mmCIF file of C-alpha atoms (C1' of nucleotides) in Angstrom:
data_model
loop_
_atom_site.group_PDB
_atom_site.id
_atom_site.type_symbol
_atom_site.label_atom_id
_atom_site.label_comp_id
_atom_site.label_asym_id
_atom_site.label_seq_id
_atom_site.Cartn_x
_atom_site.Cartn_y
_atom_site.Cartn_z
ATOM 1 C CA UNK A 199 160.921 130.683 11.476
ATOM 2 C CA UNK A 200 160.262 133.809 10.561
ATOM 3 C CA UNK A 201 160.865 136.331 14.138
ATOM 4 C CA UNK A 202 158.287 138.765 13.598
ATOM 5 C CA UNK A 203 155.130 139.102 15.804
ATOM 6 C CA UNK A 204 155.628 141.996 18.886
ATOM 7 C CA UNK A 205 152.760 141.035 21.136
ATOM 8 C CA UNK A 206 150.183 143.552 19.423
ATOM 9 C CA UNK A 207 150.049 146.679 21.686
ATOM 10 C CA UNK A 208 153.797 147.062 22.194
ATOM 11 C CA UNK A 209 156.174 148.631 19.847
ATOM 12 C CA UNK A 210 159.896 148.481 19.283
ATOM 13 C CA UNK A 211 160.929 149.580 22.303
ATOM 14 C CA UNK A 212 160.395 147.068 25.653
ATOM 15 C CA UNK A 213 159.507 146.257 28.922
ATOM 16 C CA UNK A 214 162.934 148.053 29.950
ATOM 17 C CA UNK A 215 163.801 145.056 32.710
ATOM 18 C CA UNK A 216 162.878 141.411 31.429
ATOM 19 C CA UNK A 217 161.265 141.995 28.812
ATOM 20 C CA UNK A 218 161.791 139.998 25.311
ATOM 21 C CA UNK A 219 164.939 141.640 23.146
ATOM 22 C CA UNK A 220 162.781 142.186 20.291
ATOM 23 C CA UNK A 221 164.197 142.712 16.785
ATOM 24 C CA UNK A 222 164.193 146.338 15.008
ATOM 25 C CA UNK A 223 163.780 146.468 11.500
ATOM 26 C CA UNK A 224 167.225 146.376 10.451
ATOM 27 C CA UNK A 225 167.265 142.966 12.204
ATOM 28 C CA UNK A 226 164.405 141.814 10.769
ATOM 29 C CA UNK A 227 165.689 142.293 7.450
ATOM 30 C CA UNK A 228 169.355 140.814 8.025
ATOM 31 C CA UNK A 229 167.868 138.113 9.867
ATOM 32 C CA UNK A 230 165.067 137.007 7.174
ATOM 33 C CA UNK A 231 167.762 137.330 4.167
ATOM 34 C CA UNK A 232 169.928 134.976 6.159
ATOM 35 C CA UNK A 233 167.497 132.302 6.875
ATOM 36 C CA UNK A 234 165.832 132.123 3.508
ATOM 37 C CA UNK A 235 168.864 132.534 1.543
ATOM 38 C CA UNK A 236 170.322 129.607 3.434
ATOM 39 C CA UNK A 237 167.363 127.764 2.794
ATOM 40 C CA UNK A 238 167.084 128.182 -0.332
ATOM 41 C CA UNK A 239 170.781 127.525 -1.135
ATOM 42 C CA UNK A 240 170.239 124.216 0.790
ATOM 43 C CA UNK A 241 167.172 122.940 -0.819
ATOM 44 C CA UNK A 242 168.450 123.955 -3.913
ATOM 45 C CA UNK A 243 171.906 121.922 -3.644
ATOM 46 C CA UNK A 244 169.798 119.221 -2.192
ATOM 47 C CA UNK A 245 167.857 118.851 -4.968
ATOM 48 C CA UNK A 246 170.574 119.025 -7.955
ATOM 49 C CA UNK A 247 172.741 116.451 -6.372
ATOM 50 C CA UNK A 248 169.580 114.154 -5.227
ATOM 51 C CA UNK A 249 168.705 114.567 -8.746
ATOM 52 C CA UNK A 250 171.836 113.946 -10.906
ATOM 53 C CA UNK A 251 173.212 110.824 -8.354
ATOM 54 C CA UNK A 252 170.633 109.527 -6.194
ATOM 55 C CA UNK A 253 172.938 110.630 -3.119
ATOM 56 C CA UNK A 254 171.464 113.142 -0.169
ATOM 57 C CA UNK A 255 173.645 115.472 1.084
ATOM 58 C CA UNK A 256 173.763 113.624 4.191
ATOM 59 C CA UNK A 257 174.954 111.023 2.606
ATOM 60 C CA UNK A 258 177.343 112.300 1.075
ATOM 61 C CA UNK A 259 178.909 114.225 3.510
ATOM 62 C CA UNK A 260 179.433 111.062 5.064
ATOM 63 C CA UNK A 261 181.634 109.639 2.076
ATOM 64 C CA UNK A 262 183.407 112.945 2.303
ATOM 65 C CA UNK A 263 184.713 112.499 5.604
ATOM 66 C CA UNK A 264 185.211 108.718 5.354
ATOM 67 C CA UNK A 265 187.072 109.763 1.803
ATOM 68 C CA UNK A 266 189.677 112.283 3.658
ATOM 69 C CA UNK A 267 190.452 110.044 6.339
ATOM 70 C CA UNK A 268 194.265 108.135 5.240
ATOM 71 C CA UNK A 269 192.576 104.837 5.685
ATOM 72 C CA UNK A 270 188.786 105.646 4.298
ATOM 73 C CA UNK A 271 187.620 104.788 7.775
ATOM 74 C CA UNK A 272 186.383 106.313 11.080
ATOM 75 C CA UNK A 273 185.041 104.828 14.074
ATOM 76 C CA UNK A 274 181.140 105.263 14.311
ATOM 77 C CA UNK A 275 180.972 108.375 16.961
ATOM 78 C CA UNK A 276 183.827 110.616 15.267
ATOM 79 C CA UNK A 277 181.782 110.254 11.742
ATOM 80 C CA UNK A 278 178.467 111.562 13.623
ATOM 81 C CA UNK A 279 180.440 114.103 15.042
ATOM 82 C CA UNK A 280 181.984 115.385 12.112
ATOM 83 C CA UNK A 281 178.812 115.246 10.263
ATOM 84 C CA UNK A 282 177.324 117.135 12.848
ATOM 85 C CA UNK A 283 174.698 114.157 13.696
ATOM 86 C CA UNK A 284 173.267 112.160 15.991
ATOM 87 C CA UNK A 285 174.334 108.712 16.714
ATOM 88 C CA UNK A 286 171.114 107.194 15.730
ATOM 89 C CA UNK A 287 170.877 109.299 12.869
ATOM 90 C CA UNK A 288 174.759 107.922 11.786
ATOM 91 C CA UNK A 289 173.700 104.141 12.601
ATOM 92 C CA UNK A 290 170.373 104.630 10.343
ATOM 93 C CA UNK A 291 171.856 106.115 7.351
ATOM 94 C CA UNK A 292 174.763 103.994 7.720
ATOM 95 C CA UNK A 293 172.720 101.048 7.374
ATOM 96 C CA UNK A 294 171.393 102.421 4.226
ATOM 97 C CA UNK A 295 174.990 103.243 2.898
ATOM 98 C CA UNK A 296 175.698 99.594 3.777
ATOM 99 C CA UNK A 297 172.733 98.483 1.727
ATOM 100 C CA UNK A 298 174.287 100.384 -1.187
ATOM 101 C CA UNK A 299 177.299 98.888 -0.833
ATOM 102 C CA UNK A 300 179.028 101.878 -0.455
ATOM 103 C CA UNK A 301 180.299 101.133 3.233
ATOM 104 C CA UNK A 302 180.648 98.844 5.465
ATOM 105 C CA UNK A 303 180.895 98.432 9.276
ATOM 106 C CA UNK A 304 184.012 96.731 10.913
ATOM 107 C CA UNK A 305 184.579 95.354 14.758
ATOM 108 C CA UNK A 306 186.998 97.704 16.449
ATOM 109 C CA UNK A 307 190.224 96.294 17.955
ATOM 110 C CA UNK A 308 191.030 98.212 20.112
ATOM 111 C CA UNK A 309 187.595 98.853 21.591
ATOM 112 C CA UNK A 310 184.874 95.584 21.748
ATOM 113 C CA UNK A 311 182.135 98.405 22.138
ATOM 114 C CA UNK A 312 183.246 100.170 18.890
ATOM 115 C CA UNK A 313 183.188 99.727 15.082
ATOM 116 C CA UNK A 314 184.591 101.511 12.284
ATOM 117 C CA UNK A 315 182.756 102.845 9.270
ATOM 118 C CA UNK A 316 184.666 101.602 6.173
ATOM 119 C CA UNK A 317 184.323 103.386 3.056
ATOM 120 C CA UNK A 318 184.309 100.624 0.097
ATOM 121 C CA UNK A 319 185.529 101.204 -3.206
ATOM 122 C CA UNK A 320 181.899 101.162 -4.470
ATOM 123 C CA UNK A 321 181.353 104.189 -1.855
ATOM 124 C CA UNK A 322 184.539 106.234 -3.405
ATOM 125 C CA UNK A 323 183.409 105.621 -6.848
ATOM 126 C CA UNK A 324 179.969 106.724 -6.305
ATOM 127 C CA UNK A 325 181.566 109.608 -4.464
ATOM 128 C CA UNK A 326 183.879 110.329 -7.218
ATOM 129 C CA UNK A 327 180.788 110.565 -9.649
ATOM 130 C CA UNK A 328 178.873 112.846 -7.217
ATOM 131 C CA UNK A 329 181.707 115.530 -6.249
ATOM 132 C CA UNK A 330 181.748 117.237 -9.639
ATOM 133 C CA UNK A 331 177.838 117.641 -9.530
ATOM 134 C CA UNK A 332 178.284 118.931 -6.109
ATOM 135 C CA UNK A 333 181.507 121.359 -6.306
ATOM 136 C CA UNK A 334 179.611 122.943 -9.690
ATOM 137 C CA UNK A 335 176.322 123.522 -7.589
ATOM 138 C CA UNK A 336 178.322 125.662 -4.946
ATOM 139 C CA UNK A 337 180.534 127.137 -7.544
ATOM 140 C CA UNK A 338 177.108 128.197 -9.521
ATOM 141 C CA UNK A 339 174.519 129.325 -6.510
ATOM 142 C CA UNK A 340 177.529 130.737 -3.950
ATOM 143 C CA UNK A 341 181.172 131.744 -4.980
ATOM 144 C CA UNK A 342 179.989 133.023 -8.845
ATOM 145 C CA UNK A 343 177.346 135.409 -6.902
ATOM 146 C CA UNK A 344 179.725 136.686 -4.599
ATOM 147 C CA UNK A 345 182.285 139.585 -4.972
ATOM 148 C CA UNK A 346 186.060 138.097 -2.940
ATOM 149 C CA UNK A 347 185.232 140.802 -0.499
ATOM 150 C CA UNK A 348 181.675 139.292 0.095
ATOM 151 C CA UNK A 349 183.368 135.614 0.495
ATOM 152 C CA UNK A 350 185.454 136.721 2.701
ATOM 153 C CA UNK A 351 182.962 137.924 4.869
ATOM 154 C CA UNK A 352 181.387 134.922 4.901
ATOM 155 C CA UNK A 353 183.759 133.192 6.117
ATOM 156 C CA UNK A 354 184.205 135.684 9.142
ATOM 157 C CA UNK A 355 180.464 135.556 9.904
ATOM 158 C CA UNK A 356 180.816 131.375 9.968
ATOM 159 C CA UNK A 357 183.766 131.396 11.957
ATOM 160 C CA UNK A 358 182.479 133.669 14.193
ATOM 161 C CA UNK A 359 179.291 131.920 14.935
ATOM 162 C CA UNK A 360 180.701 128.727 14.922
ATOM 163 C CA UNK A 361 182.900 129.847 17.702
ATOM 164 C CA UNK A 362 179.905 130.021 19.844
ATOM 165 C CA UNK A 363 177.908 127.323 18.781
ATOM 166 C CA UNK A 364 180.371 124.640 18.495
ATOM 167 C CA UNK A 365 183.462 126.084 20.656
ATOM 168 C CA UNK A 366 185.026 122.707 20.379
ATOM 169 C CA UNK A 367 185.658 122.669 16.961
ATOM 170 C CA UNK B 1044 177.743 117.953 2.102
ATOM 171 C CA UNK B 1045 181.265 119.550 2.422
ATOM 172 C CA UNK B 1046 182.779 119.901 -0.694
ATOM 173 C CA UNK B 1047 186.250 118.395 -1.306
ATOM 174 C CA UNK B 1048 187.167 115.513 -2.723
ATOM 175 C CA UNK B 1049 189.166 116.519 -5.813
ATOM 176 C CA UNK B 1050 189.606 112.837 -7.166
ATOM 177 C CA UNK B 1051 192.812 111.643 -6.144
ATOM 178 C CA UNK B 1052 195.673 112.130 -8.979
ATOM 179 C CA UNK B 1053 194.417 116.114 -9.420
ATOM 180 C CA UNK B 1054 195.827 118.935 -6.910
ATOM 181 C CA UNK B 1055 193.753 122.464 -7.063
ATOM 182 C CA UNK B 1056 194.549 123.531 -10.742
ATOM 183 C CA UNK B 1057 192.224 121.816 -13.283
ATOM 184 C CA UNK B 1058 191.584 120.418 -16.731
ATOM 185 C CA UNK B 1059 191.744 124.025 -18.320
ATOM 186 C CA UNK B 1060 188.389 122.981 -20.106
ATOM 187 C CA UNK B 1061 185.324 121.648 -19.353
ATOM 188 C CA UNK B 1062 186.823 120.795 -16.094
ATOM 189 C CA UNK B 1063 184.900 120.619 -12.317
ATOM 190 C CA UNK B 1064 185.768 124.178 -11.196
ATOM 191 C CA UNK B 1065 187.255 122.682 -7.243
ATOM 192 C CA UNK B 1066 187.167 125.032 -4.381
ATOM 193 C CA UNK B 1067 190.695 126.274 -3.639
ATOM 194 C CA UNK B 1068 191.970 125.936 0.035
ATOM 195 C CA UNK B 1069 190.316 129.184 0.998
ATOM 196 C CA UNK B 1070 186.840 128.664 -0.462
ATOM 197 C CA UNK B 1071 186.942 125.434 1.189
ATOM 198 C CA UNK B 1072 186.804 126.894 4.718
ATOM 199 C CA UNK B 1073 184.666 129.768 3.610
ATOM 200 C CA UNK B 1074 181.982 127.298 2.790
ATOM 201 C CA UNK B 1075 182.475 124.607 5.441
ATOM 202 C CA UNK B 1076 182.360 127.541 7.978
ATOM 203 C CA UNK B 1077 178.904 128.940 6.118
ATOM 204 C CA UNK B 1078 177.591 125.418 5.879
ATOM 205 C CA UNK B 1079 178.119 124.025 9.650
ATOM 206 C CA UNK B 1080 177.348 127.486 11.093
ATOM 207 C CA UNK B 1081 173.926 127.892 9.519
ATOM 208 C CA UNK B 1082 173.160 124.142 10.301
ATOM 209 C CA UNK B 1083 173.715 124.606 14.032
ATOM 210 C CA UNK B 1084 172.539 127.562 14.195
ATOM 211 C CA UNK B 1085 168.902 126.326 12.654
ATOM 212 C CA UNK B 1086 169.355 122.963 14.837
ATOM 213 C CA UNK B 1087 169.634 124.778 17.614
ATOM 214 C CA UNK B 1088 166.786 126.990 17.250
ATOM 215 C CA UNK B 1089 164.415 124.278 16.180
ATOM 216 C CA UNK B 1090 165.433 122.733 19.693
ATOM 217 C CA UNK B 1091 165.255 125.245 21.459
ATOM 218 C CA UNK B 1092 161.710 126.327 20.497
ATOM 219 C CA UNK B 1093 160.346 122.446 19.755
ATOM 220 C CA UNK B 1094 161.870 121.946 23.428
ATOM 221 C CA UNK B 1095 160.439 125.168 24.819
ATOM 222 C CA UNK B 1096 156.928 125.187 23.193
ATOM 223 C CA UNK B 1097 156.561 121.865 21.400
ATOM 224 C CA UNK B 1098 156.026 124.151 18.113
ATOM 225 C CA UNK B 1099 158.458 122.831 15.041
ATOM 226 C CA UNK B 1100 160.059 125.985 13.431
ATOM 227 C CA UNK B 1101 157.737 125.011 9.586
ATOM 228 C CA UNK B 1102 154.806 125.257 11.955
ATOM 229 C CA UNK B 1103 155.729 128.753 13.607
ATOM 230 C CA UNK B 1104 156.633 130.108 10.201
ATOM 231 C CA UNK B 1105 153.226 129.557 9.022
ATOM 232 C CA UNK B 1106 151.677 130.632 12.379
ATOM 233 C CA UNK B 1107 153.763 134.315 11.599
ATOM 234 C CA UNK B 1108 152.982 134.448 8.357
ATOM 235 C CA UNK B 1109 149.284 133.888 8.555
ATOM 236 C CA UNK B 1110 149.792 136.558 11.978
ATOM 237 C CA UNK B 1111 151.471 139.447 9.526
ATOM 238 C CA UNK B 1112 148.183 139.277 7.350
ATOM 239 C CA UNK B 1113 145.393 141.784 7.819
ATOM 240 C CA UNK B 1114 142.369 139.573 8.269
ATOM 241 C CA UNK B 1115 144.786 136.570 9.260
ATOM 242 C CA UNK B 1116 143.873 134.271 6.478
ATOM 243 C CA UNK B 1117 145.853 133.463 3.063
ATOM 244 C CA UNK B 1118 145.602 131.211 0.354
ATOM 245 C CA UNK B 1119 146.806 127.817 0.331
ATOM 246 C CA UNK B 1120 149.067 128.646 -2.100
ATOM 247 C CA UNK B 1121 150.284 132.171 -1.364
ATOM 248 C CA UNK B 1122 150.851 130.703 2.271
ATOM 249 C CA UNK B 1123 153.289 127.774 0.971
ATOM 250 C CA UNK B 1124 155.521 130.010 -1.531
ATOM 251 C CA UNK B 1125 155.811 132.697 1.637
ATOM 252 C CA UNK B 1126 157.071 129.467 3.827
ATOM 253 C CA UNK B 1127 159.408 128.602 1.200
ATOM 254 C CA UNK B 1128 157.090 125.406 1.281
ATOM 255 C CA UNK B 1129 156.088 122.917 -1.266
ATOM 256 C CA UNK B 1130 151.759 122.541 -1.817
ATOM 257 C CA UNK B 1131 152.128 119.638 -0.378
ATOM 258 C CA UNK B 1132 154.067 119.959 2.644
ATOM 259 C CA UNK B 1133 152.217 123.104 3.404
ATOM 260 C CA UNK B 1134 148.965 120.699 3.046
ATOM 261 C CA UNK B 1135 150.147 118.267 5.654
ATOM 262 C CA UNK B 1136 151.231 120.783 7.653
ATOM 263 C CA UNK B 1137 148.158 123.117 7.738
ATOM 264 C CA UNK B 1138 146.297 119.878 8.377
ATOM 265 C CA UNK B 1139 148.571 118.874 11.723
ATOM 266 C CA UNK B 1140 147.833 122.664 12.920
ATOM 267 C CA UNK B 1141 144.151 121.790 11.887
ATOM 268 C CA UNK B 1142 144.029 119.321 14.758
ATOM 269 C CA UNK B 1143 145.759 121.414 17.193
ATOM 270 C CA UNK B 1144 142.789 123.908 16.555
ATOM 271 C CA UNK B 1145 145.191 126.788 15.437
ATOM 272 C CA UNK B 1146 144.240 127.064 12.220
ATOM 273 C CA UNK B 1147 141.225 126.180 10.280
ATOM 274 C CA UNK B 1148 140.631 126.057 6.569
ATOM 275 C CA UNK B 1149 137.758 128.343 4.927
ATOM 276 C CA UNK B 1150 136.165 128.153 1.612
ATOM 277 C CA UNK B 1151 137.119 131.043 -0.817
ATOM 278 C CA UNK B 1152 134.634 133.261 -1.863
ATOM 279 C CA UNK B 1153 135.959 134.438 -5.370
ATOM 280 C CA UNK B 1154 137.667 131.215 -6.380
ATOM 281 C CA UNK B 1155 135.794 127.809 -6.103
ATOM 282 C CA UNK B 1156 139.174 125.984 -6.197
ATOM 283 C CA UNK B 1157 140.886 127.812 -3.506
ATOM 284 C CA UNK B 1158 140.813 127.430 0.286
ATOM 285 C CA UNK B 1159 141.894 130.244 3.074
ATOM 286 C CA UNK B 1160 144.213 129.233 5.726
ATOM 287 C CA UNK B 1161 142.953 131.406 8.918
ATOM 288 C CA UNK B 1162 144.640 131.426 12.056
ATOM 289 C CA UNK B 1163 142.573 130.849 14.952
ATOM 290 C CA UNK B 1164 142.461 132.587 18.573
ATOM 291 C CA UNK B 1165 144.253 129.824 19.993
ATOM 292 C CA UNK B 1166 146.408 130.025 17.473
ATOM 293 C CA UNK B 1167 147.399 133.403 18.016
ATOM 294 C CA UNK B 1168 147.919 132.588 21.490
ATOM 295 C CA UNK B 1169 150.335 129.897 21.143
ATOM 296 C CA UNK B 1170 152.229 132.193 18.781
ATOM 297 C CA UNK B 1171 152.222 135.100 21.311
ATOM 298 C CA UNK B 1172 153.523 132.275 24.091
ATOM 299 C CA UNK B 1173 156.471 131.210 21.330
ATOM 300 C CA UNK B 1174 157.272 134.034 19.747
ATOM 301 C CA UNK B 1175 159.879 135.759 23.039
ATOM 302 C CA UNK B 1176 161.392 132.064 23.021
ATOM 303 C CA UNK B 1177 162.144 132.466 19.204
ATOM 304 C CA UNK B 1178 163.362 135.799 19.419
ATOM 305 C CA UNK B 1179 165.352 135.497 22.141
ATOM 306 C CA UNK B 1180 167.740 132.623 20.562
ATOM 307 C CA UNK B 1181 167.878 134.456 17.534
ATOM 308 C CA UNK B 1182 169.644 137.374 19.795
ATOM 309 C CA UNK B 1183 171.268 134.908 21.860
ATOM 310 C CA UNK B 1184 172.712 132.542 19.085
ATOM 311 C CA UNK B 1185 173.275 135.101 16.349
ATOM 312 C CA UNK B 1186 173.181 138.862 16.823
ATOM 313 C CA UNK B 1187 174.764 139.116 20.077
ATOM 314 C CA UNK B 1188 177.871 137.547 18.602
ATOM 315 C CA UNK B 1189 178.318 139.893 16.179
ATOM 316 C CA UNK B 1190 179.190 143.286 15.511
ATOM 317 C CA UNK B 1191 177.182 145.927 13.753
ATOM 318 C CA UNK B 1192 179.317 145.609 10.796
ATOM 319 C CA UNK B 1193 178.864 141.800 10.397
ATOM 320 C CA UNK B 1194 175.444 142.179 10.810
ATOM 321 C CA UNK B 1195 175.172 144.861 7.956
ATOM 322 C CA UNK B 1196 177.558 141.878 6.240
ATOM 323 C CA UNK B 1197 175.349 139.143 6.302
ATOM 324 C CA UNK B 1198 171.930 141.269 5.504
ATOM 325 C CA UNK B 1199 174.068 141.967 2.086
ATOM 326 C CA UNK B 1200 175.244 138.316 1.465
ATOM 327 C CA UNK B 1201 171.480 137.201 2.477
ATOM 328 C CA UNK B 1202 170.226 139.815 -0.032
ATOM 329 C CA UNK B 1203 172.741 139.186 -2.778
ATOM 330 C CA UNK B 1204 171.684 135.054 -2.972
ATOM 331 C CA UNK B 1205 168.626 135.905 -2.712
ATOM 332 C CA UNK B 1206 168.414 138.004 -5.809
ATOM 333 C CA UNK B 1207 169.966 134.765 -7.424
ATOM 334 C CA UNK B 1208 168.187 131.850 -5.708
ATOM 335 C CA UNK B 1209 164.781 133.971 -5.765
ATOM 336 C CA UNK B 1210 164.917 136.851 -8.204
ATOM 337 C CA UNK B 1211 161.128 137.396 -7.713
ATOM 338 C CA UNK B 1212 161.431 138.061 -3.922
ATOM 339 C "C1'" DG C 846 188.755 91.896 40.600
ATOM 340 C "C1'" DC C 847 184.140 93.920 41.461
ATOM 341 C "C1'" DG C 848 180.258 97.310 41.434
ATOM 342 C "C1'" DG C 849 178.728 101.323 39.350
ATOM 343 C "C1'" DA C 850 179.002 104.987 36.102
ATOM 344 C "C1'" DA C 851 180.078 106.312 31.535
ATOM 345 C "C1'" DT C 852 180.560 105.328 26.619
ATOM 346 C "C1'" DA C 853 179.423 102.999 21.914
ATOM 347 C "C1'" DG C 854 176.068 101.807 19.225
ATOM 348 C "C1'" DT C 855 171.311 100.002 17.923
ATOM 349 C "C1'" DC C 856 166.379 99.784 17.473
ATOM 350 C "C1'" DA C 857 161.256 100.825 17.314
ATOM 351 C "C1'" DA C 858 157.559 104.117 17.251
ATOM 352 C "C1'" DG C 859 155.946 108.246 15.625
ATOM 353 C "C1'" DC C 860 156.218 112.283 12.989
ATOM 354 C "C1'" DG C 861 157.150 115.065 8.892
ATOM 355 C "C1'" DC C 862 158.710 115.456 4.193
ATOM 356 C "C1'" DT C 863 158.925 114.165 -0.883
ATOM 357 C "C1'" DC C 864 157.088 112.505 -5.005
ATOM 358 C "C1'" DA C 865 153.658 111.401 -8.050
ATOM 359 C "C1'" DA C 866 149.038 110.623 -8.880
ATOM 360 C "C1'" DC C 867 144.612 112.402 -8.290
ATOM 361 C "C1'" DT C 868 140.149 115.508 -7.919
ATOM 362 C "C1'" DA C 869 137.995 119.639 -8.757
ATOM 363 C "C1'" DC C 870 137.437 123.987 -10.617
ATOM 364 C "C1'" DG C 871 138.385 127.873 -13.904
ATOM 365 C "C1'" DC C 872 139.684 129.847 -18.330
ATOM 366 C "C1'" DT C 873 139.797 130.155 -23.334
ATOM 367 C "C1'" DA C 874 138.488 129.191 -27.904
ATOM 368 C "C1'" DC C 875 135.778 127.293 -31.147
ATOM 369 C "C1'" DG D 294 128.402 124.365 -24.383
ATOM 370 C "C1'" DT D 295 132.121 121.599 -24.397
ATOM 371 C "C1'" DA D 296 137.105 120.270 -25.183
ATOM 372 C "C1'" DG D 297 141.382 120.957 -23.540
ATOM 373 C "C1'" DC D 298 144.562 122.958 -20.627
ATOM 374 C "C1'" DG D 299 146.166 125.152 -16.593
ATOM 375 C "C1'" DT D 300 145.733 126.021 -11.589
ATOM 376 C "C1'" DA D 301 144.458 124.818 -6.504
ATOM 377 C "C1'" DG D 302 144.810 121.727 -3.388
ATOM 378 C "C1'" DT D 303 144.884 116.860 -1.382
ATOM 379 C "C1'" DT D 304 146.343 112.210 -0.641
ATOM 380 C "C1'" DG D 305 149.093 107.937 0.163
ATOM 381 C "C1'" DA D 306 153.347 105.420 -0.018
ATOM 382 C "C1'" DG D 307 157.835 105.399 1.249
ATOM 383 C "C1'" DC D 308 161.818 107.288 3.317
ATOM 384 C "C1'" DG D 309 164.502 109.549 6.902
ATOM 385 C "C1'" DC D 310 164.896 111.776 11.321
ATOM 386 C "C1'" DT D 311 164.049 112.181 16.487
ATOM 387 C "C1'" DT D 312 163.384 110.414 20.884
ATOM 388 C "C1'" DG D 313 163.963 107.304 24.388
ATOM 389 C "C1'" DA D 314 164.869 102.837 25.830
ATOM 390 C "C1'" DC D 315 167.934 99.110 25.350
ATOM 391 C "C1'" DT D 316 172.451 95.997 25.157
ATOM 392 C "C1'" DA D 317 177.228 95.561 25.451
ATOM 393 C "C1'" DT D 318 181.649 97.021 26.749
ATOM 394 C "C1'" DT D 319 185.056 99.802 29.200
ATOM 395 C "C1'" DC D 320 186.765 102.704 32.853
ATOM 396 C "C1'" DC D 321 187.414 103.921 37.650
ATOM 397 C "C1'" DG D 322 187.702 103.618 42.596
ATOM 398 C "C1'" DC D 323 188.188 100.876 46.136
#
DNA sequence: GCGGAATAGTCAAGCGCTCAACTACGCTAC
DNA sequence: GTAGCGTAGTTGAGCGCTTGACTATTCCGC
């Protein structure tokens, strides 16, 4: 994951045509802080809110955006989407929300090929319970580290790459 | 995974004590901007490499890891908290790479409980073949989208959660 | 209205991860 | 020396994700 290994023999600067961009040091350094602070922050969040409800956060980012929708329910492909998954990931762990009791799936009207992911009132409950344990992790391991200058550069930096990796959104 | 869901009845300012501290309308996008960036950001370079090379981004950490080392070997354990890796998962994988002939396990000399991880020729070699692939959607994906000073930006945020998530880093 | 492409969603196989239990060795103190 | 504890690493069960193939429905052009 890590970036590191120039081909032994060649330094930091490259085959001048065609050659592999490598990274300098700087880079290096920027780019490992980012990707282990992010996973860190990730596992770690994981792990509290696995720990204190029983809920992944893929799961629960699936309540979320069933929760903020007026009528607690989205078709099937607009849920993956928003939870930035795939459909067969969505159907799976749908089925195991189901299971729960915390959702359930609905024929579509206005499409035969569709059906809507309804959150129940089991699902908001349990969501309910979970948000607190959630909103305090972030609060703890993100904002309270961070100066407002520091958030707001976040935000730049996500906005920024999101731009390019998901133009559509 | 997103954060909201301030249960329905409260707006943004809270129970004064004891409270759930919520995420106010800008903190909100701050983090859902952080969160869905770094999540396609390391989907897409997982792809990109598993696509390119058939190597998982766990696996390739390991390989660079064990590739920084001067002798290219390291302790089971030493290798796992470097990978940000549990014993276990490290154990499975080192054991998958095993069978790919890329690494091999070693008996350790001073410690009769401990093994060596060593990274193989062939090893090498498929780290050599993966490693311009990695590189290059880390440039593509991440710094070529963003300026010097954003760059210097995120180094410090990385750094700063690190000293949190990881102080002994 | 019919044939073909596109879209919605599901399912099974295979892989990788987590958790908890387990083996084996080392360290310290008596 | 041996009891007890801590450390190193492995293992197996179970869960979740990915991929690719599959069914069913809709849309489009003629």
């Amino acid at each position: 994951m890590t970036t590191q290994v120039s081909p032994p023999g060649e330094g930091d600067v490259e085959h001048p045509a065609g050659g592999t961009r490598w990274l300098d040091a700087e880079e290096q350094r920027a780019w490992r802080a980012w990707l282990y602070s992010t996973q860190l922050l990730n596992d770690r969040l994981e792990r509290e809110l696995m720990r204190a409800t029983g809920i992944p956060t893929a799961y629960y980012e699936i309540l979320v955006q069933l929760s903020e929708t007026p009528s607690r329910q989205m078709r099937m492909s607009e849920l993956a989407d928003r939870c930035l998954s795939s459909r067969s990931r969505l159907s799976h762990a749908v089925s195991r929300l189901e299971e729960r009791g915390w959702v359930r799936r609905q024929e579509c009207a206005e499409d035969g090929r569709g059906l809507l992911a309804v959150l129940t009132d089991e699902g908001f409950a349990a969501l309910e319970a979970a948000a607190p344990v959630h909103v305090e992790g972030v609060r703890t391991h993100l904002f309270d580290q961070l100066t407002p200058e520091q958030v707001e550069a976040m935000r730049d930096l996500g906005e920024t790459l999101l731009r390019h990796l998901d133009p559509s959104r």
